[in-house]
Amino acid sequence: MKASTLFSITLALLGSTVNAFNLADVKKTTTGSVVPGRYVVEFDSNAHLTSSGVKRAASPHEAIYAQLKDRNTAYTVHQEYSSDLFIGASITLDSDTDLANLLSAEGIIDFRQVHLLNLPAQPVNPQSLQWPVAAAFSGSGSGSSKPATTTTSSGQVSTTTTCSGKGKNQKCTTSTVTSKPSATASAVNKGFSILSQIGADTVQASGNKGKGVKIAIIDSGVDYTREPLGGCFGNGCKIVGGYDFVGDSYDGSNDPTPDNDPFDNCYAHGTITAGLIGANDNTYGVIGVAPESSLYQYRVFGCNGATTDDIVLQAMQRAYDDGVDVINLSVGETSGWTESMLSVFASRLTAAGVVLSISAGNQGQVGAFYSYSPGAGIGAINVGSNDNAFYPAQLATVSTGYGPIPYFDYQGFTPGTYPLYAYTTDPTVADDGCTVPDGTPNLNGYVVLVRRGGCSLLQKAQNIYYQGGRAMFVINTANTAPLYQNFPLDFGFISYEDGNYLLSQINNHTSNTTVSFTFNPYQAPNIWTGNITSYFSEIGPTNDLFFAPSLVAPGTNIIAILPANMGNFTMVEGTSYSAPLVAGASALYIASKGNNNVSPDKVKAALESTADYLSTSVSDNTIANVAVQGSGKINVAEAINPGVVVSPSEILLNDTAYFAGTQYLTLTNPTNKVVKYKLSNVPAGTLLAYQSGVNQSNDQPVPQVSQSATVKFSQSSITLLPKATWVVLMQFNAPTGLDAKQFPVYSGFISIQGGSTNVQVPYLGVAAKMKDMPVLDPTPYYLGMNTPTILGADGNVQPSTGATYNFRNGSYPTVIYRLVGGTPSLLIDLVSSSASLSFTPNYTTRKRSNVEVERELELDLMKKSFLESRKINSISSSSSSWKSSKSSSLTSLYCQLTNYKGNGCAAFNSGKNNSFAKVPILGNLHEDDYIPRSTDGVDGNGGTYSTFALETATFTNGTTIPNGTYRFLMRALHITGDKSNEADYEAWLSAPFTVAQ
């Protein structure tokens, strides 16, 4: 059987998780979120001083700019950074020659390319969904067109004010509206608060509501005119301060227009996050976690489009300068690494004493090893999502005394009493409501019953609406979760059992039985997925094997506050909304300790060690893998009063090459009593991150197997005197009998029982060598063709014999490729078509040294490199040693840009073991660092492949490529690989192509 046929069968067996790929849809551009030519550059804080400490310029910035001017470098400064954590600037350069000039300047330490960050999904359409009124029922049909008689309570008459502009420049109009009655005081007590699910209700009941803690929200702006958000901005208000870095019109591609007022009523995201952290009591009872904290809103998104991470960095620095205690960041981008720019700065902030709560991301569908930045920052709290324990619903009463009936609409139907109508009561009618039967009357005034299935809910709702109806119950199928819809009529699911009862009361389509509605919130138990990690929640770990997520909090079925012009309230889901809950919980913890400069590591440790670990599903009690749930769901009440204080709160076992099996736990008895503690290993499921025999990652739900690590304790039982501390030694052994090619992620918890509450510490490791993780995808798994490959001028695969390009009218080559694993460095260089590379590019197998001694030396170097990566790079707030020299990545790129002829590159190139630099490249064409793997598109968010387009015949240093015949050489560094060792890269050599300008 041919390999291609076998692979087709394999794909067929895999099912429909892989989306169709169409080569015609590939754009001949270089993919990625990089803003061309724009960099965040870090300066040495002493760049403006001479060796004797005398100022030669007013500031490091002036010193760097002067050097650029001396080199005739064209540059534009966008942002400047001046703090004890980061000194530098965001700079756009006109060419890569200018970049080489920048990197060669004295006082440059490091740099990162600037990326676009897309706005998180708008949780609600600012325009209320409407259907044409003119198309509504007009009395046609054989049935009576007279509306049914109803008794309704009158709605409240109130005014609504809509404003545009900001602050003193606002223009407002007021109109009278009739709305559904607001909740009574008793109804508020039955609202949709999730505080009890994270222990925050207990903490608030004790009097702790976060007073005195300053929380920054870096997001879109906020509609602070909403009463639950205080109604004002500035001193004495709930939203105490903040800044708008962008303005309404900013979309990521134009110039921002900053001002001092973060007001925003065009994009809801920031208002929602602010409400989840600090809202006062309100109609739906969704009080913020820390309602007495002081909020600072930093707007980094306009009304649509995107932002850039250099602006987010500016906001992070501003929050630090304003002295906040906690920062919430419900923004991010795919990375998989702790080394992205925002992750590095997040690491520095935590080291400087700021707690960071950051959303983990919403692409959990694509499987493991796909974490987000800046949540990957070391020390930051990376927050995933678990499903809410309830579905928001309302209770309706039935005139027969049956019920009450829960219906799944958090807002509630228009108050009143209504008769029932059904097209049919026959359960065998599969398409109930998909068409309107002849003789159907005007449905105005009825609650119309239809069964689920047969056609879309939209079609059923429109049929009712256009027949005059304004209220409908969808009878759910048995044992199925309900759905919510934003239709312009009252819409709600009811259970299969309740629906059948109501249908039984109907004869000849109508019934004397009535249903009455008042505002009566009900938390319907989520028996399907409650307290299980959400399907969309990002799955880690990072590629350098740090926890991602750190923990989880409820992130589905969340009732949240909107700007006034968007309807005041909505229901949302996402890790964007679980992160603010953790930010608020962090504030409660800090306030409980008297605001005495509680360090971020203690806040994170307290929340992690007292979290509640979650099961794989409601029907499978196996503990979910730590890569999925982190330490579990937070319980801030227990975090404040733990049964034992333990450190560390995470155990990182690494992979099999650098296995860290010997670990220590420090236990402290926080009570005034003698306590006996017992330690035990509680294994969690082991994730099989990659598919067996296919070399591709597994989608969610990632398979789990039972093989687990074993642990030996120096003491499994310890008795501690009051306030006493003890250290326990542990020896871990990784699970056996697993296929290393599936990159099994094993995990579990060290449980410590005996105090007033149980405490557990999660651990995680990989039963494989991360260096063996494949990077370049040589299979037709997704693209249906072998890759990497060159696409010609016509967009089709270039012939293997070659092609000629004149670089006019779209005549240029484009490389298309997929990454099945992340890589710290990806390079595309140009080589002669007849070049002797001293190695055979073959990315389908691992390249190994034939000399065992060299292999052992290489392993030692690799281990040293990997252990160094375990240290927090450039984050020490107490030492300036990290500000002393250029980073290795900067030096590497500079030497590539100058083809190893720049100042200092001779030594860089002459290292005895630097086999990478000895490859005879003609010049570099493309370089990208710390990039994530590709996906298979199962989540619908793209990222399935990458392209590089050589649109102009120039090297990255700006010099022209002479006419001739060449090949692309693509190299991708393996995780934990040594950049100077060619054997640590996967390499691909392209077919020849000719440059003929």
Coordinates of N, CA, C and O in Angstrom, one line a residue, residues 58 102 127 143 178 296 327 352 375 433 518 525 527 529 566 641 644 650 673 745 760 777 782 896 898 906 945 963:
A58 N 22.1 63.2 28.3 CA 21.1 63.5 29.4 C 20.5 62.2 29.9 O 20.1 62.1 31.1
L102 N 21.3 49.6 14.7 CA 20.8 49.7 16.1 C 21.4 48.6 16.9 O 21.9 48.9 18.1
Q127 N -25.3 46.9 18.8 CA -26.6 47.1 18.2 C -27.5 45.9 18.6 O -27.2 44.8 18.4
G143 N -56.4 30.7 10.2 CA -56.8 30.8 11.6 C -57.1 32.2 12.0 O -57.0 33.2 11.2
T178 N -39.5 52.0 28.3 CA -40.2 51.1 29.2 C -39.5 49.8 29.3 O -39.1 49.2 28.3
Y296 N -7.9 50.9 38.8 CA -7.2 51.7 37.8 C -7.4 51.1 36.4 O -7.0 50.0 36.2
I327 N -2.3 43.5 39.0 CA -2.7 43.8 37.6 C -3.5 42.7 37.0 O -3.1 41.5 37.1
A352 N 9.2 42.4 41.2 CA 9.2 43.7 41.8 C 8.1 43.9 42.8 O 7.9 44.9 43.4
G375 N 0.8 35.4 29.9 CA 0.5 34.5 31.0 C 1.6 33.6 31.3 O 1.7 33.0 32.4
G433 N -41.8 23.2 14.4 CA -41.4 24.6 14.4 C -40.6 25.0 13.2 O -40.3 26.2 13.0
T518 N -42.3 36.3 36.6 CA -41.8 37.5 37.3 C -40.3 37.4 37.3 O -39.7 36.4 36.8
P525 N -28.6 23.8 38.4 CA -27.4 23.1 38.5 C -26.9 22.6 37.2 O -27.6 22.1 36.3
I527 N -25.4 20.0 35.6 CA -25.1 18.6 35.8 C -24.3 18.0 34.6 O -23.9 16.9 34.7
T529 N -21.4 19.7 32.9 CA -20.0 20.1 32.9 C -19.6 20.9 34.1 O -18.5 21.4 34.1
M566 N -25.2 49.4 25.7 CA -25.2 48.0 25.2 C -26.1 47.1 25.9 O -26.1 45.9 25.7
N641 N -6.8 31.2 55.2 CA -6.7 30.5 56.4 C -6.4 29.0 56.1 O -7.2 28.1 56.3
V644 N -2.0 24.4 56.5 CA -0.6 24.3 56.6 C -0.1 25.2 55.5 O -0.7 25.4 54.4
E650 N 4.4 24.7 43.4 CA 4.5 24.0 42.1 C 5.7 23.2 42.1 O 6.8 23.6 42.6
K673 N -1.7 25.4 67.6 CA -1.9 24.0 68.1 C -0.9 23.1 67.5 O -0.3 23.3 66.5
V745 N 2.5 13.8 29.2 CA 2.6 14.8 30.3 C 1.9 14.1 31.5 O 0.7 14.0 31.6
Q760 N -2.6 20.9 48.9 CA -2.0 20.0 48.0 C -1.1 20.8 47.1 O -1.3 22.0 46.8
D777 N 6.8 20.1 10.0 CA 5.9 19.0 9.6 C 6.2 18.5 8.2 O 5.9 19.2 7.2
Y782 N -2.3 18.0 7.3 CA -3.3 19.1 7.2 C -3.3 19.7 5.8 O -4.4 19.9 5.3
Q896 N 24.0 37.5 12.1 CA 23.3 37.0 10.9 C 23.1 38.1 9.9 O 23.2 37.9 8.7
T898 N 24.8 40.7 9.5 CA 26.0 41.2 8.8 C 26.8 40.0 8.2 O 27.9 40.2 7.8
A906 N 33.4 37.9 14.6 CA 34.5 36.9 14.3 C 34.7 35.9 15.5 O 34.8 34.7 15.3
Y945 N -0.9 27.0 9.5 CA 0.3 26.9 8.7 C 1.0 28.3 8.7 O 0.3 29.3 9.2
N963 N 21.4 38.3 -9.3 CA 20.8 37.3 -10.1 C 21.6 36.0 -10.0 O 22.8 36.0 -9.9

